[in-house]
mmCIF file of C-alpha atoms in Angstrom:
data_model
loop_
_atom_site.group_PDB
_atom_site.id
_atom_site.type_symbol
_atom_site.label_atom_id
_atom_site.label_comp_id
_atom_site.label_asym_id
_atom_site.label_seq_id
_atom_site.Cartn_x
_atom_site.Cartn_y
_atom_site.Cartn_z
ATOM 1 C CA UNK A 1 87.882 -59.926 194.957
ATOM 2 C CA UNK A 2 89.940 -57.315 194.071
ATOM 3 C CA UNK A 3 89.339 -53.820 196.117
ATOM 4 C CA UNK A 4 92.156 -51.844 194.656
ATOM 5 C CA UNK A 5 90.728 -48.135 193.987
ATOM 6 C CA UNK A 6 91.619 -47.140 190.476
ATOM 7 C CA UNK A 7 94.595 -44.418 190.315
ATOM 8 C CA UNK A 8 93.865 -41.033 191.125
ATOM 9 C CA UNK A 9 93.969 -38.780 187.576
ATOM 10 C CA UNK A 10 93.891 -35.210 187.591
ATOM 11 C CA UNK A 11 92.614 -33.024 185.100
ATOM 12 C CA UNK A 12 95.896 -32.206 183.792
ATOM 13 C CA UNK A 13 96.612 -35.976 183.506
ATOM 14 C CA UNK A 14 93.570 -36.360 181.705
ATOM 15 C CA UNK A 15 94.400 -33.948 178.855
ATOM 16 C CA UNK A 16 98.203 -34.803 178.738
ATOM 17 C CA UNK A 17 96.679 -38.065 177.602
ATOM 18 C CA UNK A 18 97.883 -38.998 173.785
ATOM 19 C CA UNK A 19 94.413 -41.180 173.640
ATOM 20 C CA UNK A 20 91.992 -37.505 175.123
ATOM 21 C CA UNK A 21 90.331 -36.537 171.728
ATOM 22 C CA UNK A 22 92.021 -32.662 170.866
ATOM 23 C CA UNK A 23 90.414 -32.277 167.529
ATOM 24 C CA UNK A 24 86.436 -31.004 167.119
ATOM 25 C CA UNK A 25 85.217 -31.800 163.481
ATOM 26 C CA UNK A 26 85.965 -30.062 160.335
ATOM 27 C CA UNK A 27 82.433 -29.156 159.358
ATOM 28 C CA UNK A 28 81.918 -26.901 162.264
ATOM 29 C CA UNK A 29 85.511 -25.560 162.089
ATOM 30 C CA UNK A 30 85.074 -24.264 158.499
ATOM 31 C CA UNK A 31 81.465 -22.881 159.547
ATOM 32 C CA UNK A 32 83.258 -21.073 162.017
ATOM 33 C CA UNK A 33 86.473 -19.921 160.153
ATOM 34 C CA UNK A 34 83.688 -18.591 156.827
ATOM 35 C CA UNK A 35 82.209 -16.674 160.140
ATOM 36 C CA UNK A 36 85.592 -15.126 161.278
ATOM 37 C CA UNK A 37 86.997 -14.825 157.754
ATOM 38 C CA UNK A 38 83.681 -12.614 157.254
ATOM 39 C CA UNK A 39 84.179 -10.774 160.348
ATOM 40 C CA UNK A 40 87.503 -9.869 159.490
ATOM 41 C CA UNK A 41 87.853 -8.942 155.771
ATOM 42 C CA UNK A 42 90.975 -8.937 153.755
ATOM 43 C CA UNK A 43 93.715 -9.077 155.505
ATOM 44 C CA UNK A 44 95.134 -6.197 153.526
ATOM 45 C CA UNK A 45 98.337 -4.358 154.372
ATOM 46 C CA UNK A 46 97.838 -4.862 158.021
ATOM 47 C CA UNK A 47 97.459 -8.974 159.174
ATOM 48 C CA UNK A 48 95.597 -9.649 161.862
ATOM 49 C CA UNK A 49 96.502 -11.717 165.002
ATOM 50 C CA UNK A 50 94.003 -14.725 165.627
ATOM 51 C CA UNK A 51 94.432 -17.059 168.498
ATOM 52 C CA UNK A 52 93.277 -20.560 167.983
ATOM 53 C CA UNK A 53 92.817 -21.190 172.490
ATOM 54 C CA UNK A 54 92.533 -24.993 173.503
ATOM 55 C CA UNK A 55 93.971 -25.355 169.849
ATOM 56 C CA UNK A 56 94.546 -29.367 170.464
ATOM 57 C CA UNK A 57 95.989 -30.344 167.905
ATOM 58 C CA UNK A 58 95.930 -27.831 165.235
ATOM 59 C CA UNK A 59 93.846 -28.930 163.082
ATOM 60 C CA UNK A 60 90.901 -26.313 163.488
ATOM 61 C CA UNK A 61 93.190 -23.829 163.044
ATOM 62 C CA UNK A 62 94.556 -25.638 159.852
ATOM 63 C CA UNK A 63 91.367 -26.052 158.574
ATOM 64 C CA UNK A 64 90.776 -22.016 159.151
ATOM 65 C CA UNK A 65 93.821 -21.000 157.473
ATOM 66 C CA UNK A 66 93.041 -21.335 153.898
ATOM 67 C CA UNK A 67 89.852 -18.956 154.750
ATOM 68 C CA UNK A 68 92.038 -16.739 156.691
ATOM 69 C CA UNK A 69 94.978 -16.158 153.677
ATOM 70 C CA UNK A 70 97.081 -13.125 154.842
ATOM 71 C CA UNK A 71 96.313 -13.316 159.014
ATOM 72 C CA UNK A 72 98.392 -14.684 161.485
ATOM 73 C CA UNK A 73 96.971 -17.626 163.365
ATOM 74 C CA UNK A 74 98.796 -18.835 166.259
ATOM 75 C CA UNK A 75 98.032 -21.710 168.421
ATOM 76 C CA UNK A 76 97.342 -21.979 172.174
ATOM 77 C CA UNK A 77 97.288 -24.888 174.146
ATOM 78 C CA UNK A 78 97.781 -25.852 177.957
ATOM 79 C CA UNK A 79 98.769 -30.071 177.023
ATOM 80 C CA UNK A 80 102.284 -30.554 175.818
ATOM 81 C CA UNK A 81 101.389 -33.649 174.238
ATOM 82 C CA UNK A 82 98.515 -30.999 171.987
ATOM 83 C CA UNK A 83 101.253 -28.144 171.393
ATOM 84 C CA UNK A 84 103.902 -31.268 169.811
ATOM 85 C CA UNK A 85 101.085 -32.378 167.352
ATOM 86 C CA UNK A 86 99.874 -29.011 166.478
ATOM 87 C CA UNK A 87 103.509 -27.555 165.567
ATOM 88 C CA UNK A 88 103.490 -29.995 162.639
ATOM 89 C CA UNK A 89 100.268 -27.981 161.370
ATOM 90 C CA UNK A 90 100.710 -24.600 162.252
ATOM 91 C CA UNK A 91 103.548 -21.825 162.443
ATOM 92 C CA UNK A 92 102.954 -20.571 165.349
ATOM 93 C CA UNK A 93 102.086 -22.874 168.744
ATOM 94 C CA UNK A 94 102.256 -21.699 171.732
ATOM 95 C CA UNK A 95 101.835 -22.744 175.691
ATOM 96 C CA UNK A 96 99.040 -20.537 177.810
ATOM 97 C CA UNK A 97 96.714 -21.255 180.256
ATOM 98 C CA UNK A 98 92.779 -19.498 180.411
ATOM 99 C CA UNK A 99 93.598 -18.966 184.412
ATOM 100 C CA UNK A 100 96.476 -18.940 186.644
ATOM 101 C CA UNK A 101 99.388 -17.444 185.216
ATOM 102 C CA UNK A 102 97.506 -16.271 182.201
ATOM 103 C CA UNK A 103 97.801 -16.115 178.514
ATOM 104 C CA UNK A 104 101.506 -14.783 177.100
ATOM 105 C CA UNK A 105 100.398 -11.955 175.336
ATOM 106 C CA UNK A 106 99.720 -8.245 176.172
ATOM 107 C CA UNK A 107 96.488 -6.271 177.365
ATOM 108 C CA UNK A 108 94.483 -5.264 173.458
ATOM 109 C CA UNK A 109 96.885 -7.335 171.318
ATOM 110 C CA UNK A 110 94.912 -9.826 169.942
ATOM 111 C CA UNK A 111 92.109 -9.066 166.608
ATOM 112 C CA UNK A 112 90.145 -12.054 167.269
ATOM 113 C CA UNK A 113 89.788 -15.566 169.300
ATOM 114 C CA UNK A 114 88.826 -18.793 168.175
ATOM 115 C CA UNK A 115 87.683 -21.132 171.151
ATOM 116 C CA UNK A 116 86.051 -24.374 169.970
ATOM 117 C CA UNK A 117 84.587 -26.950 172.126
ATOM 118 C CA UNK A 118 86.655 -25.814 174.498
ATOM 119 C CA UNK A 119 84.247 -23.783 177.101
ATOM 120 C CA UNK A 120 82.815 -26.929 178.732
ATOM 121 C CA UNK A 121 85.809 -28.309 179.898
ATOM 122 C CA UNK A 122 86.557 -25.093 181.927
ATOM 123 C CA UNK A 123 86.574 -25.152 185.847
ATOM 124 C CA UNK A 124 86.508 -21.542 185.668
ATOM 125 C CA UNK A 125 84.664 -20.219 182.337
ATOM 126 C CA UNK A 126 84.295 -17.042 183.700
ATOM 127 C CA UNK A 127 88.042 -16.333 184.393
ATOM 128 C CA UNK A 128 88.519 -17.451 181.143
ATOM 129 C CA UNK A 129 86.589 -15.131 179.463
ATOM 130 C CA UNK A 130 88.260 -12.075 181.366
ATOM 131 C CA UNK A 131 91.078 -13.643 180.271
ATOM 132 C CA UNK A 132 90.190 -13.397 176.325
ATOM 133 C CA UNK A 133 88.542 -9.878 176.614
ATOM 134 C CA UNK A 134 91.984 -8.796 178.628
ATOM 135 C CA UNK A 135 94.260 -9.493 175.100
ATOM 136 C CA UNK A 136 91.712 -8.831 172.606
ATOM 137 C CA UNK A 137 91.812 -5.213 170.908
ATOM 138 C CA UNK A 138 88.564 -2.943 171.285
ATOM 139 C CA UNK A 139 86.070 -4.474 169.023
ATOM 140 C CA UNK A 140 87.760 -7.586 168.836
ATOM 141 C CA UNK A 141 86.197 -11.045 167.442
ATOM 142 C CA UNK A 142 85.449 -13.892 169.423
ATOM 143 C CA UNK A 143 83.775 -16.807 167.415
ATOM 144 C CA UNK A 144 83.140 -19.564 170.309
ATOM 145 C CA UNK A 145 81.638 -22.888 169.574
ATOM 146 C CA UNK A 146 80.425 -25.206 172.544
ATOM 147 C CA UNK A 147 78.157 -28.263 172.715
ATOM 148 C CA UNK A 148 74.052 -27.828 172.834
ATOM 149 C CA UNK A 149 72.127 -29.184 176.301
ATOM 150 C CA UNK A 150 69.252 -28.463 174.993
ATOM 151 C CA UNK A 151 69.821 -30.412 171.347
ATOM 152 C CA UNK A 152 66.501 -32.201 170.083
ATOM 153 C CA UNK A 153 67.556 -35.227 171.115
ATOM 154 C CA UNK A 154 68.860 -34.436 174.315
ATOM 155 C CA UNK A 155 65.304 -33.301 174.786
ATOM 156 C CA UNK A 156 63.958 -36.389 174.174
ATOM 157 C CA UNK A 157 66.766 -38.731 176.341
ATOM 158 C CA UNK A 158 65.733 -36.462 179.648
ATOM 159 C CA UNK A 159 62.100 -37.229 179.118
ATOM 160 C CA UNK A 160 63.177 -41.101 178.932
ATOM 161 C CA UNK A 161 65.454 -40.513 181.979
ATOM 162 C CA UNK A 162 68.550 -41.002 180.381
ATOM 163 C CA UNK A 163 71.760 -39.003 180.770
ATOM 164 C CA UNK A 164 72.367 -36.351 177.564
ATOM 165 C CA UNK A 165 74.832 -36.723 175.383
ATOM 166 C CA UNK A 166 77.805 -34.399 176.020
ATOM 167 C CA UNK A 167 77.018 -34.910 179.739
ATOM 168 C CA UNK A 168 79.501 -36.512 181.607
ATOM 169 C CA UNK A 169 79.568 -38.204 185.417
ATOM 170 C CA UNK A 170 83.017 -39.114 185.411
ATOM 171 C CA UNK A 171 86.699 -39.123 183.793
ATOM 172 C CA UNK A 172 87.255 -42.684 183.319
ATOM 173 C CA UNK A 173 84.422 -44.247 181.889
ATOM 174 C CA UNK A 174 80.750 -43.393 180.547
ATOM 175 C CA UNK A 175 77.848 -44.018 183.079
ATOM 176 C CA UNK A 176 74.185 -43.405 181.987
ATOM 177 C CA UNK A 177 74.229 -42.130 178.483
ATOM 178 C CA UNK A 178 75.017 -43.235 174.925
ATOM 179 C CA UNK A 179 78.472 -43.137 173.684
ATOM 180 C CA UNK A 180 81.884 -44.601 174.013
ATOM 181 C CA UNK A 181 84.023 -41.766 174.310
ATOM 182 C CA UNK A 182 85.295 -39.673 177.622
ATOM 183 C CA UNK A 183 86.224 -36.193 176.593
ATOM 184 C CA UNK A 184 85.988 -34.308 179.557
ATOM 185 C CA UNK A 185 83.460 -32.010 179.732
ATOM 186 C CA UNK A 186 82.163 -30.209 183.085
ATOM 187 C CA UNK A 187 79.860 -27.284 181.625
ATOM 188 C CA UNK A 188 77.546 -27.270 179.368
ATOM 189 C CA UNK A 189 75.175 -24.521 177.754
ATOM 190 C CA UNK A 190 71.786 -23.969 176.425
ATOM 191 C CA UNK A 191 71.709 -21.303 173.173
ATOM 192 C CA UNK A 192 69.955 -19.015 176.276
ATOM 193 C CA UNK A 193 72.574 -19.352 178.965
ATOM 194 C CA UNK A 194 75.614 -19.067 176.666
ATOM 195 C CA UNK A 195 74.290 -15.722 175.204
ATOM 196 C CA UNK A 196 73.594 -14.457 179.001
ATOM 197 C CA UNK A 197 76.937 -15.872 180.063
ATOM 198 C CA UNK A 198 78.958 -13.926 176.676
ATOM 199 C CA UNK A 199 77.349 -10.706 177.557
ATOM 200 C CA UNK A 200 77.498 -10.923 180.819
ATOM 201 C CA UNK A 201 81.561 -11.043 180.290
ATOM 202 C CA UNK A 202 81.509 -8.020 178.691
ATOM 203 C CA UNK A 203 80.891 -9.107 174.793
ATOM 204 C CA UNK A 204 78.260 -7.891 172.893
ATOM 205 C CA UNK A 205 76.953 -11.176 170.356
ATOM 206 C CA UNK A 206 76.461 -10.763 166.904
ATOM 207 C CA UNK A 207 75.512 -13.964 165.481
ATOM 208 C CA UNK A 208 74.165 -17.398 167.075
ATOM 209 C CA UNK A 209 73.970 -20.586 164.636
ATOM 210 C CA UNK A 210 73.610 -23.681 164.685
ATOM 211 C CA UNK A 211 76.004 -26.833 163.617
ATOM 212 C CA UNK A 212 75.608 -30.444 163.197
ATOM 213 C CA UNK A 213 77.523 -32.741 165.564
ATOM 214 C CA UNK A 214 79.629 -35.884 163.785
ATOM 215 C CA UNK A 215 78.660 -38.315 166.189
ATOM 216 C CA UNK A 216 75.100 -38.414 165.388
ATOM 217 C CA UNK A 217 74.013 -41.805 163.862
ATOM 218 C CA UNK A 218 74.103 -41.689 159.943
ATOM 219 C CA UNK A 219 69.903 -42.142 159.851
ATOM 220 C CA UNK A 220 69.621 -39.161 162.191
ATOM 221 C CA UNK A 221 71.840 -37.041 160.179
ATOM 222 C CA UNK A 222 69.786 -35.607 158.069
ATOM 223 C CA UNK A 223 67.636 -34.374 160.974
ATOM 224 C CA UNK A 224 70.341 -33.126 162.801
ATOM 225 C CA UNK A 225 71.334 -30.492 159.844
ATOM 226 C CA UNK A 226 67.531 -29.452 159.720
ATOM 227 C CA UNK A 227 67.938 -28.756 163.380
ATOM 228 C CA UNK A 228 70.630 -26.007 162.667
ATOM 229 C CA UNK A 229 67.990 -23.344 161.342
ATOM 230 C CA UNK A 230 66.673 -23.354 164.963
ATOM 231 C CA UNK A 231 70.419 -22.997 167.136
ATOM 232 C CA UNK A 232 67.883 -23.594 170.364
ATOM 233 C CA UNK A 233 67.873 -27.118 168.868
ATOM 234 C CA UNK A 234 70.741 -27.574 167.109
ATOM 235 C CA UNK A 235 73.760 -30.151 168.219
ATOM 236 C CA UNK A 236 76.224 -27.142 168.462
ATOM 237 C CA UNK A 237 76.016 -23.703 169.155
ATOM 238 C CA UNK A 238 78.456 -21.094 166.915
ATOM 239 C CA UNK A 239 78.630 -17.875 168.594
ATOM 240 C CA UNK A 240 79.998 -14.817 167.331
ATOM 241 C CA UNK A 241 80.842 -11.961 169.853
ATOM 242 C CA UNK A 242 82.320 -8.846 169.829
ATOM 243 C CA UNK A 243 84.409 -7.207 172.522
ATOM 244 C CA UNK A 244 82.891 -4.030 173.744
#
């Protein structure tokens, strides 16, 4: 019998890892770049700085671009392994962490923030927030996206006693709910808690929608778009805030 505990991993180690999904899907990134592209206008005479934070592997901020013609989009990413893959997508890729030494860029520099699916893998969302209302300008955009607890079928998995999806026990394998796939996540928000939590930081919201989630089984799909006119029970919440 063997007794051998498996290798300690960090989180670090986790997200260094070539095989970590970095990439959310394209659906939801183009509902949230027509969102930002509204929010911002033309770009004009003047472009506008937009930060693309946890940007994986670029290609959310890829997708964006062609919506965003005329702004600069620049890429943020803690994982080494992300930054190399996103540099083949984007202009502009740079390393920054949410906490700790901070983001490289100066107090009211930023226009606007895209963070997708990147909020529930925080140890310290809140710190990350400050972070993103530190750089962005007064007014600024922040268009965050973030996994549904409450979705309608995570609803019905709790009443059955089974874990929900996007839930996660543990970084090296999945225990107690359906899926295949380990990405990491540690928080996770209701449509309730993450307008409470935005404000709270200091943002006023503008818009909360809905989005459908990819991994949904193909005879559920259908459903799940339905489910976006509510955001309460949609797969994915789109949020929209503004710094105040």
């Amino acid at each position: 019998m063997n007794t051998t505990a498996p290798p300690r991993r960090s989180l670090r180690d986790f997200y260094e890892d070539p095989a970590v999904p970095v990439a959310s899907g394209t659906p939801r990134s183009l509902r949230q770049a027509r969102m930002l592209a509204g929010a911002l206008g033309t770009a004009g005479t003047a472009a506008r700085t937009v930060l693309d934070i946890g940007c994986g592997d670029g290609t959310a901020a890829a997708t964006a671009a062609p919506l965003l013609t005329g702004h600069r989009i620049v890429g943020v990413d803690w994982s080494q392994d992300a930054l190399k893959r996103a540099r083949s997508r984007l202009p502009y890729a740079v390393r920054g962490e949410l906490t700790g030494s901070g983001l490289p860029f100066k107090d009211a520099s930023v226009d606007a923030v895209l963070f997708s699916e990147v909020v529930e893998h925080l140890v310290d969302p809140d710190s990350a927030l400050d972070e993103i209302r530190r750089i962005l300008r007064p007014g600024g955009h922040l268009m965050l996206s973030t996994p549904n607890l409450a979705a309608w079928y995570n609803r019905g998995l709790l009443l059955a006693g089974v874990q929900p999806v996007f839930s996660e026990v543990s970084l090296r394998a999945i225990h107690g709910r359906p899926g295949r796939e380990v990405v990491g996540h540690l928080r996770l928000y209701t449509a309730r808690a993450l307008r409470e939590f935005v404000a709270a930081a200091g943002f006023e919201v503008v818009r909360l929608e809905g989005a459908p989630f990819h991994g949904v089984p193909r005879p559920l799909r259908a459903l799940d778009r339905l489910a976006c006119a509510r955001p309460s029970l949609a797969s994915i919440l789109l949020l929209h805030a503004r710094k105040t």
